Amino acid sequence: MTHPATGLPSPSNPADPAASARTGTAAPGTHAVPGVPGTQRGAARGGAARTADRAGGDAADPAGDDLAGGDLARRATVDPLFRLVAYALEAAHGRRPTAVWSAPYAFHLGSPGLVAAAGWPTAAAAAPRTDGLVRLSSLAHPADGCDLPLTLAGPPPDTPEWAVRPYAVLRALARAGHGRGGTDLHVQGSLTAAAGLATAEPAECAIALAVADVHGRRGEEPDRAHLARLLADALPDGDDTLRRAALFARPGKALLLAPEPGRGRRYVDFDPAASGARLVLLAVRGDPADRPAELARAVALTRAAGALSAWQPGQREGRSVLVLLPEARLAAVRAAVAEDFRGRGRPVPRFLNIAVAGPARREK
């Protein structure tokens, strides 16, 4: 049997969102998200180091301060997240960005290979170098700004745990000819891991696009299919379908992806707002040991109050679920969950509106 909203076969799982309807709206926040690699730990670098880098030489590419992206921090009309990431790169490394890229968080829809992007982005600001050094920072790790040699072979430098995956991205790019001279990079997300959406995959996409852009030909957009293959090879334990959603999504559409990168994708309608529905992310709080039971209880409450379906947003069970519900039932669903959790003295779960968004893009 096919589902009327997507035209796809309805799975046996009754929680499949494609078997119900479409999504709502969201506005970016300014919370932190895991960012980038490092070994030398400590606060942002001091004025002397910044002055030395501004002086140029072989360390910094002076063109990096003059291209589009460098003035984002000073434009009042720019989204606050992108102003923040541009300013943070300059504050941490003494240089304005050559480019700022954003990539959306993404989620599964319950059917194999069916994914979509959420209207909440991760951003990466980058400026090229020529000395083979990468300088990395993130407000999610304010004391762990770091300088690393960009090595193509052998063991990677000793890095904090959170830095391993981003450094693997930079190394894979360099091996493919992108950014061998090094990069100054700052990464910042609009959500934390506490929200329950995967944070690594959008960060990896934003980093790859930003680095490929600033080291590529001016005015030429990076090859997304090529970068998708690089990321899949460099980080095979990641969720490649979420990365491809971040790279190729369309607003109001879900992507049905072939199992292997580059082997085709098609788009199907998934726009809850167009059918009077709302998509929200429900995230429980409190002791991690209690989260599975509390999440199950919250889902049962949403269903009793009128939700149409609920499902995990990723491949790994976590602290959140996506809930599809009629627009008219949103207040009742939130009230039912809040009343139950407050009555038991438990932290009230958070609800986050989710819009079905477009792909990663260069911010201007």
Tab-separated table of C-alpha atoms in Angstrom:
chain	number	residue	atom	x	y	z
A	1	MET	CA	0.000	0.000	0.000
A	2	THR	CA	1.371	3.447	-0.836
A	3	HIS	CA	1.189	6.502	1.308
A	4	PRO	CA	-0.706	9.467	-0.185
A	5	ALA	CA	1.780	12.091	1.035
A	6	THR	CA	4.834	10.503	-0.574
A	7	GLY	CA	3.684	7.915	-3.065
A	8	LEU	CA	6.015	5.431	-1.375
A	9	PRO	CA	5.153	2.028	0.032
A	10	SER	CA	3.994	2.387	3.618
A	11	PRO	CA	6.292	0.449	5.972
A	12	SER	CA	5.000	-2.046	8.449
A	13	ASN	CA	6.094	0.281	11.254
A	14	PRO	CA	3.008	2.312	12.194
A	15	ALA	CA	5.247	5.113	13.478
A	16	ASP	CA	6.478	5.877	9.953
A	17	PRO	CA	5.916	9.630	9.447
A	18	ALA	CA	5.465	9.170	5.729
A	19	ALA	CA	2.312	7.302	6.622
A	20	SER	CA	0.768	10.407	8.127
A	21	ALA	CA	1.662	13.826	6.637
A	22	ARG	CA	4.073	16.798	6.516
A	23	THR	CA	6.213	19.568	8.545
A	24	GLY	CA	6.159	22.907	10.423
A	25	THR	CA	8.441	25.895	10.999
A	26	ALA	CA	11.540	26.697	12.992
A	27	ALA	CA	13.868	29.592	13.605
A	28	PRO	CA	17.608	29.168	14.151
A	29	GLY	CA	18.941	29.395	17.693
A	30	THR	CA	22.389	30.155	18.983
A	31	HIS	CA	23.343	27.126	21.067
A	32	ALA	CA	26.721	25.435	20.678
A	33	VAL	CA	27.486	22.236	18.766
A	34	PRO	CA	30.597	20.031	18.496
A	35	GLY	CA	33.109	21.598	16.184
A	36	VAL	CA	36.654	20.898	15.193
A	37	PRO	CA	40.015	19.258	15.978
A	38	GLY	CA	42.926	20.144	18.175
A	39	THR	CA	45.891	19.160	20.315
A	40	GLN	CA	47.218	22.396	21.750
A	41	ARG	CA	44.552	23.332	24.255
A	42	GLY	CA	43.773	26.641	25.795
A	43	ALA	CA	41.858	29.861	25.289
A	44	ALA	CA	41.819	31.890	22.074
A	45	ARG	CA	45.249	32.892	20.838
A	46	GLY	CA	46.669	36.203	21.992
A	47	GLY	CA	47.280	39.468	20.184
A	48	ALA	CA	50.942	38.769	19.361
A	49	ALA	CA	50.068	35.592	17.466
A	50	ARG	CA	47.274	37.378	15.632
A	51	THR	CA	49.575	40.234	14.640
A	52	ALA	CA	52.143	37.773	13.296
A	53	ASP	CA	49.531	36.012	11.191
A	54	ARG	CA	48.156	39.295	9.837
A	55	ALA	CA	51.657	40.095	8.695
A	56	GLY	CA	51.294	37.333	6.123
A	57	GLY	CA	54.435	35.559	5.006
A	58	ASP	CA	53.918	31.849	4.449
A	59	ALA	CA	51.498	31.501	7.338
A	60	ALA	CA	48.328	33.219	6.170
A	61	ASP	CA	46.950	33.862	2.724
A	62	PRO	CA	46.268	37.638	2.715
A	63	ALA	CA	43.554	37.190	0.110
A	64	GLY	CA	41.494	35.405	2.745
A	65	ASP	CA	40.547	38.667	4.439
A	66	ASP	CA	39.253	40.359	1.305
A	67	LEU	CA	36.781	37.934	-0.247
A	68	ALA	CA	33.038	37.524	0.350
A	69	GLY	CA	32.291	36.353	3.877
A	70	GLY	CA	34.750	38.665	5.594
A	71	ASP	CA	32.149	41.289	6.457
A	72	LEU	CA	29.346	38.985	7.634
A	73	ALA	CA	30.109	39.729	11.287
A	74	ARG	CA	29.422	43.423	10.681
A	75	ARG	CA	26.175	43.172	8.710
A	76	ALA	CA	23.079	43.603	10.858
A	77	THR	CA	20.837	41.872	8.314
A	78	VAL	CA	22.740	38.565	8.505
A	79	ASP	CA	21.421	35.680	10.623
A	80	PRO	CA	22.964	35.926	14.129
A	81	LEU	CA	24.533	32.451	13.868
A	82	PHE	CA	26.481	33.393	10.747
A	83	ARG	CA	27.542	36.733	12.199
A	84	LEU	CA	28.716	34.865	15.290
A	85	VAL	CA	30.777	32.281	13.428
A	86	ALA	CA	32.440	34.951	11.273
A	87	TYR	CA	33.254	37.084	14.304
A	88	ALA	CA	34.519	34.075	16.271
A	89	LEU	CA	36.995	33.140	13.536
A	90	GLU	CA	38.435	36.644	13.628
A	91	ALA	CA	38.488	36.719	17.438
A	92	ALA	CA	40.199	33.326	17.726
A	93	HIS	CA	42.613	33.513	14.792
A	94	GLY	CA	42.934	37.198	13.891
A	95	ARG	CA	41.541	36.845	10.356
A	96	ARG	CA	38.233	37.485	8.661
A	97	PRO	CA	36.678	34.501	6.878
A	98	THR	CA	36.937	34.040	3.153
A	99	ALA	CA	33.686	32.086	3.228
A	100	VAL	CA	30.967	30.983	5.632
A	101	TRP	CA	28.982	27.837	4.837
A	102	SER	CA	25.982	26.408	6.641
A	103	ALA	CA	24.664	22.837	6.578
A	104	PRO	CA	21.321	21.739	8.043
A	105	TYR	CA	20.794	19.102	10.697
A	106	ALA	CA	19.028	16.133	9.121
A	107	PHE	CA	16.778	13.283	10.214
A	108	HIS	CA	15.345	9.941	9.154
A	109	LEU	CA	11.662	9.456	8.379
A	110	GLY	CA	11.209	5.830	9.366
A	111	SER	CA	11.515	4.229	5.922
A	112	PRO	CA	14.911	2.928	4.692
A	113	GLY	CA	16.824	5.623	2.833
A	114	LEU	CA	14.169	8.298	3.417
A	115	VAL	CA	15.615	11.440	4.994
A	116	ALA	CA	15.061	15.197	5.154
A	117	ALA	CA	16.824	18.320	6.402
A	118	ALA	CA	15.728	20.447	9.342
A	119	GLY	CA	15.652	24.237	9.384
A	120	TRP	CA	18.419	24.454	11.988
A	121	PRO	CA	21.979	24.917	10.668
A	122	THR	CA	25.584	24.328	11.624
A	123	ALA	CA	27.993	26.930	10.235
A	124	ALA	CA	31.694	26.893	9.375
A	125	ALA	CA	33.811	29.980	8.706
A	126	ALA	CA	37.108	29.442	6.923
A	127	ALA	CA	40.151	31.317	5.615
A	128	PRO	CA	42.961	29.636	3.631
A	129	ARG	CA	46.573	29.255	4.740
A	130	THR	CA	49.733	28.320	2.846
A	131	ASP	CA	51.960	26.842	5.577
A	132	GLY	CA	50.317	23.443	6.092
A	133	LEU	CA	48.838	24.411	9.459
A	134	VAL	CA	45.223	24.125	10.507
A	135	ARG	CA	43.954	26.368	13.306
A	136	LEU	CA	40.614	25.260	14.650
A	137	SER	CA	38.102	26.586	17.132
A	138	SER	CA	34.500	26.245	18.259
A	139	LEU	CA	32.477	28.014	20.916
A	140	ALA	CA	31.324	24.555	21.981
A	141	HIS	CA	34.924	24.020	23.147
A	142	PRO	CA	36.132	27.528	24.061
A	143	ALA	CA	39.217	26.329	25.917
A	144	ASP	CA	40.280	23.910	23.184
A	145	GLY	CA	41.284	26.128	20.276
A	146	CYS	CA	44.177	24.357	18.562
A	147	ASP	CA	46.935	24.482	15.961
A	148	LEU	CA	47.694	21.222	14.115
A	149	PRO	CA	50.010	20.162	11.307
A	150	LEU	CA	48.008	18.919	8.349
A	151	THR	CA	49.629	15.555	7.647
A	152	LEU	CA	48.609	13.363	4.716
A	153	ALA	CA	50.061	10.075	5.930
A	154	GLY	CA	50.918	8.300	9.136
A	155	PRO	CA	49.080	8.528	12.451
A	156	PRO	CA	47.059	11.706	12.978
A	157	PRO	CA	48.202	14.166	15.647
A	158	ASP	CA	47.102	13.536	19.214
A	159	THR	CA	43.716	15.224	19.495
A	160	PRO	CA	40.894	15.478	22.016
A	161	GLU	CA	38.110	12.978	21.425
A	162	TRP	CA	35.758	15.542	19.952
A	163	ALA	CA	38.389	16.565	17.377
A	164	VAL	CA	39.027	13.185	15.771
A	165	ARG	CA	36.252	13.249	13.164
A	166	PRO	CA	36.719	16.852	11.980
A	167	TYR	CA	40.455	16.270	11.582
A	168	ALA	CA	39.672	13.183	9.492
A	169	VAL	CA	37.572	15.410	7.213
A	170	LEU	CA	40.415	17.898	6.758
A	171	ARG	CA	42.887	15.119	6.087
A	172	ALA	CA	40.645	13.476	3.498
A	173	LEU	CA	40.162	16.806	1.749
A	174	ALA	CA	43.911	17.468	1.697
A	175	ARG	CA	44.626	14.034	0.255
A	176	ALA	CA	42.182	14.832	-2.543
A	177	GLY	CA	43.902	18.164	-3.193
A	178	HIS	CA	41.620	20.485	-1.204
A	179	GLY	CA	43.305	22.701	1.346
A	180	ARG	CA	46.785	21.215	1.548
A	181	GLY	CA	48.094	24.650	2.482
A	182	GLY	CA	46.079	24.635	5.686
A	183	THR	CA	43.033	26.491	6.940
A	184	ASP	CA	41.824	28.701	9.769
A	185	LEU	CA	38.405	27.317	10.701
A	186	HIS	CA	35.654	27.996	13.209
A	187	VAL	CA	32.533	25.820	13.557
A	188	GLN	CA	29.348	26.653	15.434
A	189	GLY	CA	25.922	25.025	15.550
A	190	SER	CA	22.436	26.242	16.379
A	191	LEU	CA	21.669	23.113	18.448
A	192	THR	CA	23.526	21.081	21.052
A	193	ALA	CA	23.686	17.315	21.242
A	194	ALA	CA	21.003	17.586	23.944
A	195	ALA	CA	18.417	18.249	21.216
A	196	GLY	CA	18.863	14.697	19.972
A	197	LEU	CA	19.631	15.368	16.305
A	198	ALA	CA	22.951	14.130	14.918
A	199	THR	CA	25.545	16.907	15.225
A	200	ALA	CA	28.606	15.360	13.558
A	201	GLU	CA	27.233	14.947	10.030
A	202	PRO	CA	26.123	18.561	9.415
A	203	ALA	CA	29.397	19.822	10.894
A	204	GLU	CA	31.349	17.534	8.552
A	205	CYS	CA	29.422	18.854	5.537
A	206	ALA	CA	29.857	22.497	6.521
A	207	ILE	CA	33.588	21.974	7.085
A	208	ALA	CA	34.086	20.152	3.779
A	209	LEU	CA	32.234	22.788	1.764
A	210	ALA	CA	33.953	25.717	3.461
A	211	VAL	CA	37.462	24.290	3.063
A	212	ALA	CA	36.908	23.180	-0.532
A	213	ASP	CA	35.477	26.617	-1.320
A	214	VAL	CA	38.258	28.770	0.117
A	215	HIS	CA	40.932	26.652	-1.552
A	216	GLY	CA	39.096	26.357	-4.871
A	217	ARG	CA	38.654	28.652	-7.818
A	218	ARG	CA	36.966	31.881	-6.949
A	219	GLY	CA	33.268	31.852	-7.817
A	220	GLU	CA	33.176	28.094	-8.449
A	221	GLU	CA	30.997	26.058	-6.071
A	222	PRO	CA	32.492	22.858	-4.624
A	223	ASP	CA	31.430	19.564	-6.189
A	224	ARG	CA	28.959	18.210	-3.647
A	225	ALA	CA	28.832	14.690	-5.058
A	226	HIS	CA	32.623	14.497	-4.895
A	227	LEU	CA	32.635	15.734	-1.297
A	228	ALA	CA	29.905	13.258	-0.347
A	229	ARG	CA	32.096	10.404	-1.567
A	230	LEU	CA	35.136	11.767	0.282
A	231	LEU	CA	33.198	11.998	3.535
A	232	ALA	CA	31.734	8.515	3.143
A	233	ASP	CA	35.214	7.058	2.617
A	234	ALA	CA	36.882	9.073	5.384
A	235	LEU	CA	34.190	8.430	8.008
A	236	PRO	CA	32.491	5.133	7.135
A	237	ASP	CA	31.037	4.807	10.633
A	238	GLY	CA	29.009	7.994	10.216
A	239	ASP	CA	25.461	8.267	8.916
A	240	ASP	CA	26.018	8.873	5.227
A	241	THR	CA	22.312	9.295	4.487
A	242	LEU	CA	22.187	12.266	6.884
A	243	ARG	CA	25.250	13.793	5.229
A	244	ARG	CA	23.622	13.459	1.801
A	245	ALA	CA	20.445	15.009	3.162
A	246	ALA	CA	22.493	17.992	4.369
A	247	LEU	CA	24.140	18.322	0.960
A	248	PHE	CA	21.186	17.703	-1.379
A	249	ALA	CA	17.941	18.469	0.496
A	250	ARG	CA	15.081	20.547	-0.864
A	251	PRO	CA	12.539	22.571	1.136
A	252	GLY	CA	9.295	20.677	1.676
A	253	LYS	CA	10.775	17.480	0.252
A	254	ALA	CA	12.183	14.219	1.559
A	255	LEU	CA	15.017	12.430	-0.210
A	256	LEU	CA	14.810	8.767	-1.092
A	257	LEU	CA	18.450	7.725	-1.388
A	258	ALA	CA	20.075	4.714	-2.977
A	259	PRO	CA	22.250	2.693	-0.572
A	260	GLU	CA	25.533	3.881	-2.130
A	261	PRO	CA	26.622	7.527	-2.666
A	262	GLY	CA	26.281	8.701	-6.249
A	263	ARG	CA	23.779	5.990	-7.214
A	264	GLY	CA	20.742	8.155	-7.490
A	265	ARG	CA	18.221	9.984	-5.369
A	266	ARG	CA	14.695	11.184	-5.845
A	267	TYR	CA	12.523	13.684	-4.048
A	268	VAL	CA	9.079	13.118	-2.592
A	269	ASP	CA	6.713	15.626	-0.996
A	270	PHE	CA	7.033	15.973	2.753
A	271	ASP	CA	5.559	19.281	3.857
A	272	PRO	CA	3.402	18.933	6.983
A	273	ALA	CA	2.516	22.627	7.084
A	274	ALA	CA	0.873	22.323	3.662
A	275	SER	CA	-1.594	19.797	5.049
A	276	GLY	CA	-2.301	21.527	8.356
A	277	ALA	CA	0.163	19.442	10.361
A	278	ARG	CA	3.209	20.213	12.479
A	279	LEU	CA	6.506	18.394	12.946
A	280	VAL	CA	8.210	18.851	16.303
A	281	LEU	CA	11.229	17.368	18.020
A	282	LEU	CA	10.529	16.211	21.564
A	283	ALA	CA	13.641	15.903	23.773
A	284	VAL	CA	13.608	14.571	27.321
A	285	ARG	CA	15.975	15.776	30.036
A	286	GLY	CA	17.316	14.477	33.321
A	287	ASP	CA	19.303	11.376	34.295
A	288	PRO	CA	20.521	9.475	31.185
A	289	ALA	CA	19.535	6.175	32.805
A	290	ASP	CA	15.918	7.346	32.973
A	291	ARG	CA	15.680	8.725	29.443
A	292	PRO	CA	14.432	5.630	27.575
A	293	ALA	CA	11.502	5.154	29.952
A	294	GLU	CA	10.762	8.883	30.118
A	295	LEU	CA	10.889	9.183	26.343
A	296	ALA	CA	8.486	6.264	25.927
A	297	ARG	CA	6.131	7.871	28.431
A	298	ALA	CA	6.284	11.222	26.635
A	299	VAL	CA	5.505	9.544	23.301
A	300	ALA	CA	2.501	7.759	24.803
A	301	LEU	CA	1.240	11.085	26.143
A	302	THR	CA	1.575	12.775	22.741
A	303	ARG	CA	-0.377	9.975	21.070
A	304	ALA	CA	-3.131	10.139	23.674
A	305	ALA	CA	-3.370	13.905	23.098
A	306	GLY	CA	-3.736	13.566	19.326
A	307	ALA	CA	-0.283	13.050	17.755
A	308	LEU	CA	-0.339	11.099	14.495
A	309	SER	CA	3.037	9.356	14.757
A	310	ALA	CA	6.436	9.468	16.461
A	311	TRP	CA	9.818	8.028	15.463
A	312	GLN	CA	13.542	8.203	16.162
A	313	PRO	CA	15.332	10.902	14.115
A	314	GLY	CA	18.543	8.861	13.739
A	315	GLN	CA	19.887	5.346	13.505
A	316	ARG	CA	20.920	5.314	17.157
A	317	GLU	CA	18.351	5.599	19.900
A	318	GLY	CA	18.793	8.750	21.879
A	319	ARG	CA	16.987	11.276	23.979
A	320	SER	CA	14.487	12.577	21.431
A	321	VAL	CA	11.775	11.654	18.947
A	322	LEU	CA	10.130	13.453	16.069
A	323	VAL	CA	6.395	13.853	16.487
A	324	LEU	CA	3.930	14.547	13.689
A	325	LEU	CA	0.621	16.029	14.800
A	326	PRO	CA	-2.253	18.131	13.536
A	327	GLU	CA	-1.585	21.850	13.921
A	328	ALA	CA	-4.755	22.175	16.000
A	329	ARG	CA	-3.455	19.639	18.569
A	330	LEU	CA	-0.069	21.232	19.238
A	331	ALA	CA	-1.098	23.146	22.361
A	332	ALA	CA	-2.944	20.140	23.784
A	333	VAL	CA	0.005	17.813	23.188
A	334	ARG	CA	2.483	20.168	24.842
A	335	ALA	CA	0.167	20.751	27.774
A	336	ALA	CA	-0.414	17.023	28.342
A	337	VAL	CA	3.321	16.271	28.414
A	338	ALA	CA	4.174	19.254	30.623
A	339	GLU	CA	1.415	18.494	33.132
A	340	ASP	CA	2.467	14.861	33.529
A	341	PHE	CA	6.183	15.573	33.954
A	342	ARG	CA	5.668	18.491	36.337
A	343	GLY	CA	3.256	16.419	38.383
A	344	ARG	CA	5.951	13.785	38.892
A	345	GLY	CA	8.655	16.323	39.666
A	346	ARG	CA	10.523	15.539	36.431
A	347	PRO	CA	12.167	18.038	34.042
A	348	VAL	CA	9.633	19.005	31.392
A	349	PRO	CA	10.674	17.801	27.907
A	350	ARG	CA	11.511	20.421	25.319
A	351	PHE	CA	9.634	20.838	22.059
A	352	LEU	CA	11.420	22.194	19.001
A	353	ASN	CA	9.613	23.151	15.785
A	354	ILE	CA	11.095	21.524	12.702
A	355	ALA	CA	10.790	22.877	9.165
A	356	VAL	CA	11.748	20.703	6.199
A	357	ALA	CA	14.618	22.752	4.829
A	358	GLY	CA	16.926	23.070	1.848
A	359	PRO	CA	20.583	22.022	1.500
A	360	ALA	CA	23.899	23.392	2.690
A	361	ARG	CA	24.710	26.795	1.251
A	362	ARG	CA	27.277	29.568	1.167
A	363	GLU	CA	26.166	32.454	3.347
A	364	LYS	CA	26.414	35.931	1.823
